[in-house]
Amino acid sequence: MSFDRLIEKIVKTQNPTVVGLDPKLDYVPEFIKEKKFEKYGKTLEGAAKAILTFNKKIIDEIYDIVPAIKPQAAYYEMYGWQGVKTLYKTIEYAQSKGMYVITDGKRNDIGATMEAYATAHLGVTDVDGEMISAFGADALTVNGYLGTDGISPLLEQCRNNDKGIFVLVKTSNKSSGELQDKYIGIKTVYNVMGDMCESWGAEAMGKYGYSSVGAVVGATYPEQLAEMRKALPHTFFLVPGYGAQGGGAEGVAKGFDANGLGAIVNSSRAVMCAYKKEGCDEQDFAKAARREVIRMKEDIISYLPKIALE
Amino acid sequence: MSFDRLIEKIVKTQNPTVVGLDPKLDYVPEFIKEKKFEKYGKTLEGAAKAILTFNKKIIDEIYDIVPAIKPQAAYYEMYGWQGVKTLYKTIEYAQSKGMYVITDGKRNDIGATMEAYATAHLGVTDVDGEMISAFGADALTVNGYLGTDGISPLLEQCRNNDKGIFVLVKTSNKSSGELQDKYIGIKTVYNVMGDMCESWGAEAMGKYGYSSVGAVVGATYPEQLAEMRKALPHTFFLVPGYGAQGGGAEGVAKGFDANGLGAIVNSSRAVMCAYKKEGCDEQDFAKAARREVIRMKEDIISYLPKIALE
């Protein structure tokens, strides 16, 4: 139920991080692209196949030390339905290796349509009696601007299919405050959204004190992260913005509880492009990703208490 | 530039409505499904092919009298990447018939990722120098919760590729007020979001007084629709919630300006399922859709001044 499976994987790996797979074609080493372009041409299919190979090789190198991946839907949609097929195959592959998959889609809509998104990404689709998983992630990021109607259909999937959602609360970008920091009475918009997460989650609690309804709170705003950790005791955090966007390990540590749990920190580009930063042979890209994953984990856990189920 | 192309199509057809293509498999007549299931099995592919045939036949019957379609991404994602391929093919087909296509995806993310969504849905993707259209809609619905960073990449596509966006301002669902109606000082959250639309649009104005940045304002809240029409003179409205959700023609008329322009009203289920409501032979579903489109148009324009560019 809820994020229990994710929490158990975090404890097992002693690693509260998730690798974001946001694969621009630029990130993919030449030797992979050349091979795929030769076979499929410089087409969306060629690009999508190159990205799938890139993803799989990274997963092969990290699945034993990282609990989860977070593919970002936008980078797959950019390569058309062929790219979206690669998203599907990436999710399937990561799960076959035992990883937890958070699809970062920030989906949102009103009731009936949100039900379709919930089915697409977390549920099973009814094709005239045949129940088929369309994308089958373990969790999905969503945007709560539309209120409860837009969240309820997801809660059903969370309860019935042991899934989770992360609602955008305080995002990591510079202009996030234009709306999110505005005051509604004595609370900010992100406070109000955070409170809604706690109340949506109340009916889908897990055994480790966290519900199925998590929140996205950016690493770039450590003060708000600390404030939110205190205000939202049952809400698990997905923390983007570490590394490339400027969030440091000391800051992200504020999103964790006394057991070193309660949050998972994302890194995308720094892992995918570790081989570029290292300047190593591009053939070695997946091993460079592994090295960056280990560096990031060590960096973050150095600021945390021992991660334990307590 | 901006919504000029859409406005011209509305004037030409004298029809300020858009047909939402949100095709659940349940909406597709049996004779289409049977044929596709026979060929492809009860699979996501079979479902996706059935939906594509359904969409094309509806488009064939309405393209001469309706300016635009609005496919809702959720209902395609529900059928996996195969469904997303049907979304692509539907967009391509509608455009080949001269229709304007609004992809209803309510996408949102921070800068770099929003750029990927903008490229995916409105732009062209660079595959090692080959510039390829991934989905190629004319406009996209988006969620502005993340602020300006999440909108800027779209404005670039609007300016460079003659596209438009519709930002969620006041949605048509029951719980939309939980956040959207809350007061920030003397303005509601939806007022603040509306003001942001006007300011984002200022740098992408079209020749008929409307910018590239439109707003989604639900038909189910006619008072807010009237208030918004007055407050946001350069913002074109996409109005969902007519018909099935309870919004009437008199109410939606409040979203229009003195030239009968400034808004486009969506209807989805009532058109797609007109044959069920009529109780006609299911072979006749597309003609029933056409009849409903005409009924809806007559209903709405009866409350409007003559639609004219002036």
XYZ file of C-alpha atoms in Angstrom, chain B:
310
model
C 0.120 34.461 -35.444
C -1.646 33.441 -32.271
C -5.265 32.395 -32.615
C -5.779 34.296 -35.866
C -6.051 31.101 -37.893
C -8.591 29.703 -35.463
C -10.585 32.936 -35.447
C -10.692 32.978 -39.245
C -11.990 29.419 -39.316
C -14.660 30.311 -36.762
C -15.806 33.230 -38.881
C -15.809 31.147 -42.049
C -17.908 28.360 -40.510
C -19.910 30.815 -38.356
C -19.377 28.210 -35.672
C -17.582 28.992 -32.388
C -17.473 25.371 -31.239
C -14.884 22.642 -31.084
C -15.531 18.921 -31.040
C -13.700 17.149 -28.256
C -12.446 13.752 -29.341
C -12.174 11.915 -26.021
C -12.903 8.458 -27.355
C -13.435 5.839 -24.752
C -13.736 2.450 -26.372
C -17.317 2.300 -25.081
C -18.224 5.132 -27.418
C -17.075 3.275 -30.522
C -19.841 1.387 -32.356
C -19.678 -2.409 -32.193
C -19.296 -2.899 -35.935
C -16.006 -0.966 -35.887
C -14.683 -2.719 -32.809
C -15.578 -6.195 -34.083
C -13.654 -5.663 -37.291
C -10.548 -4.376 -35.546
C -10.595 -6.991 -32.784
C -10.875 -9.665 -35.427
C -7.756 -8.383 -37.113
C -5.667 -7.260 -34.088
C -7.225 -9.121 -31.175
C -8.603 -7.527 -28.009
C -5.359 -5.635 -27.540
C -4.302 -2.049 -27.087
C -3.514 -2.050 -30.801
C -7.006 -3.281 -31.660
C -8.574 -0.638 -29.425
C -6.361 2.101 -30.839
C -7.174 1.170 -34.436
C -10.902 1.111 -33.663
C -10.661 4.570 -32.114
C -8.769 5.920 -35.108
C -11.451 4.690 -37.499
C -14.143 6.182 -35.251
C -12.342 9.547 -35.134
C -11.756 9.678 -38.883
C -15.371 8.951 -39.702
C -16.517 11.698 -37.343
C -14.002 14.129 -38.825
C -15.212 13.242 -42.350
C -18.733 14.260 -41.373
C -17.928 17.485 -39.517
C -14.813 19.103 -40.996
C -16.808 21.398 -43.267
C -18.940 22.843 -40.458
C -16.671 22.848 -37.377
C -13.447 24.833 -37.155
C -11.559 22.619 -34.742
C -11.195 19.363 -32.866
C -9.811 18.914 -29.373
C -8.401 15.443 -28.747
C -7.950 14.786 -25.025
C -4.564 13.124 -24.479
C -5.701 11.057 -21.484
C -8.052 8.912 -23.577
C -5.250 8.061 -25.987
C -2.666 7.371 -23.280
C -5.177 4.966 -21.764
C -4.535 2.725 -24.776
C -0.764 2.851 -24.368
C 1.715 3.983 -27.007
C -0.611 2.422 -29.531
C -3.273 4.890 -28.397
C -0.785 7.725 -28.570
C -0.087 6.725 -32.180
C -3.814 7.123 -32.804
C -3.600 10.611 -31.296
C -0.865 11.458 -33.787
C -2.821 10.025 -36.706
C -5.992 11.824 -35.620
C -4.206 15.183 -35.503
C -2.651 14.555 -38.907
C -5.980 13.537 -40.436
C -7.933 16.489 -39.047
C -5.308 18.925 -40.286
C -5.349 17.318 -43.719
C -9.052 18.210 -43.784
C -8.246 21.807 -42.873
C -9.230 21.629 -39.222
C -7.480 23.415 -36.352
C -6.314 20.990 -33.670
C -6.140 21.740 -29.958
C -4.393 18.963 -28.051
C -5.887 18.875 -24.582
C -2.931 17.705 -22.533
C -2.830 20.243 -19.682
C 0.947 19.852 -19.776
C 3.118 21.648 -17.251
C 6.681 21.521 -16.015
C 9.723 23.675 -15.364
C 11.661 25.444 -18.122
C 13.850 22.828 -19.807
C 11.202 20.132 -19.558
C 8.418 22.429 -20.677
C 10.549 23.101 -23.714
C 10.383 19.385 -24.463
C 6.571 19.418 -24.147
C 6.372 22.516 -26.335
C 8.533 20.819 -28.945
C 6.530 17.594 -28.694
C 3.107 19.112 -29.144
C 3.608 22.378 -31.028
C 7.122 22.354 -32.437
C 9.510 20.213 -34.419
C 12.003 17.792 -32.901
C 15.640 17.862 -33.927
C 16.807 14.336 -34.704
C 20.462 14.949 -35.450
C 19.646 17.713 -37.909
C 16.395 16.289 -39.285
C 13.506 18.458 -38.097
C 10.451 16.272 -37.503
C 7.000 17.068 -36.162
C 6.246 14.727 -33.248
C 2.552 15.544 -32.718
C 2.142 18.876 -34.461
C -1.043 20.284 -32.947
C -2.022 23.923 -33.514
C -2.617 24.643 -29.836
C -2.099 22.936 -26.491
C -3.835 23.263 -23.138
C -1.406 23.863 -20.255
C -1.409 24.318 -16.500
C 0.286 27.475 -15.181
C 0.817 26.408 -11.562
C 4.600 26.575 -12.054
C 4.630 30.190 -13.202
C 6.393 31.975 -16.042
C 9.310 29.513 -16.482
C 6.747 26.881 -17.381
C 5.056 29.096 -19.973
C 7.952 30.894 -21.706
C 9.102 27.906 -23.792
C 5.581 27.706 -25.207
C 5.532 31.371 -26.169
C 8.553 30.736 -28.338
C 6.655 28.040 -30.254
C 3.635 30.340 -30.463
C 5.696 33.104 -32.048
C 7.911 30.973 -34.282
C 5.436 28.363 -35.435
C 2.143 30.241 -35.297
C 0.685 28.240 -32.422
C -1.469 28.939 -29.376
C -1.864 27.769 -25.791
C -4.823 27.689 -23.418
C -3.899 28.049 -19.748
C -6.218 26.575 -17.099
C -7.796 29.495 -15.291
C -11.183 28.440 -13.940
C -11.959 24.806 -14.657
C -15.439 23.336 -15.118
C -15.374 20.708 -12.365
C -17.172 20.893 -9.023
C -14.121 21.108 -6.800
C -12.332 23.667 -8.984
C -12.932 26.264 -6.298
C -10.920 24.508 -3.617
C -7.844 26.335 -4.807
C -9.010 28.480 -7.732
C -11.647 30.471 -5.819
C -9.445 31.214 -2.811
C -8.516 34.850 -2.309
C -5.019 36.223 -2.664
C -5.599 39.717 -1.286
C -8.615 41.027 -3.202
C -8.187 38.632 -6.133
C -9.006 34.974 -6.468
C -6.374 32.462 -7.560
C -8.138 32.227 -10.932
C -8.004 36.032 -11.243
C -4.273 35.929 -10.623
C -3.857 33.170 -13.199
C -5.991 35.153 -15.650
C -3.835 38.234 -15.156
C -0.762 36.138 -15.863
C -2.378 35.038 -19.155
C -2.842 38.666 -20.207
C 0.733 39.472 -19.323
C 2.201 36.363 -21.001
C 0.113 37.124 -24.072
C 1.263 40.725 -24.368
C 4.342 39.657 -26.311
C 2.426 37.466 -28.751
C -0.555 39.491 -29.976
C -2.553 38.609 -33.068
C -4.257 40.913 -35.520
C -7.783 40.462 -34.168
C -6.988 41.667 -30.645
C -6.346 38.254 -29.113
C -2.929 36.960 -28.116
C -1.462 33.457 -28.431
C -2.209 32.847 -24.777
C -5.777 31.727 -24.236
C -7.516 30.550 -21.088
C -9.677 27.607 -20.127
C -12.784 28.900 -18.361
C -15.553 26.413 -17.617
C -19.098 26.814 -18.958
C -20.366 25.630 -15.603
C -19.449 28.957 -13.999
C -21.182 31.600 -16.194
C -20.642 34.409 -13.705
C -16.906 33.880 -13.690
C -17.029 33.579 -17.460
C -18.605 37.039 -17.729
C -16.191 38.455 -15.187
C -13.197 36.971 -17.004
C -14.367 38.170 -20.443
C -14.325 41.703 -19.084
C -11.068 41.388 -17.160
C -9.075 39.641 -19.902
C -9.815 41.450 -23.173
C -6.899 39.910 -25.112
C -7.342 36.345 -23.898
C -9.222 33.887 -26.095
C -11.302 31.385 -24.118
C -11.656 27.660 -24.481
C -14.918 26.833 -22.734
C -15.493 23.230 -21.646
C -18.501 22.005 -19.716
C -21.289 22.763 -22.226
C -23.921 20.046 -22.401
C -22.966 16.883 -20.509
C -21.435 18.817 -17.610
C -24.427 21.126 -17.342
C -23.355 24.437 -18.907
C -26.109 26.013 -21.062
C -25.860 28.159 -24.202
C -27.044 31.293 -22.429
C -24.272 30.881 -19.888
C -21.512 30.219 -22.388
C -22.558 33.277 -24.387
C -21.078 35.336 -21.558
C -17.619 34.251 -22.677
C -17.952 36.046 -26.029
C -17.200 39.603 -27.121
C -19.395 42.053 -29.046
C -18.355 40.473 -32.372
C -19.421 37.008 -31.304
C -15.760 36.088 -30.965
C -13.303 35.577 -28.121
C -14.343 32.075 -27.191
C -14.752 28.565 -28.513
C -17.087 26.124 -26.781
C -16.230 22.446 -26.502
C -18.536 19.478 -26.649
C -17.203 15.930 -26.511
C -19.483 13.165 -25.361
C -22.700 14.668 -26.713
C -21.191 14.631 -30.216
C -19.351 11.318 -30.060
C -22.324 9.543 -28.491
C -25.086 11.373 -30.370
C -26.047 8.078 -32.041
C -26.664 6.497 -28.648
C -28.802 9.370 -27.464
C -30.743 9.470 -30.743
C -31.135 5.721 -30.670
C -30.346 5.555 -34.390
C -28.579 2.675 -36.112
C -24.957 2.622 -34.965
C -23.854 2.576 -38.618
C -25.216 6.105 -38.659
C -23.024 7.363 -35.766
C -21.052 9.927 -37.750
C -24.140 11.508 -39.288
C -25.680 11.666 -35.812
C -22.525 13.467 -34.671
C -23.019 15.965 -37.486
C -26.637 16.531 -36.455
C -25.548 17.204 -32.865
C -22.841 19.598 -34.042
C -25.456 21.583 -35.997
C -27.870 21.550 -33.051
C -25.156 22.785 -30.711
C -24.023 25.496 -33.085
C -27.582 26.786 -33.570
C -28.157 26.701 -29.832
C -25.049 28.736 -29.050
C -25.179 31.288 -31.859
C -28.802 32.044 -31.013
C -27.408 33.852 -27.952
C -24.605 35.646 -29.811
C -24.307 38.712 -32.017
C -23.417 37.954 -35.644
C -19.874 36.519 -35.729
C -17.741 38.957 -37.678
C -14.193 40.274 -37.850
C -14.540 43.872 -36.855
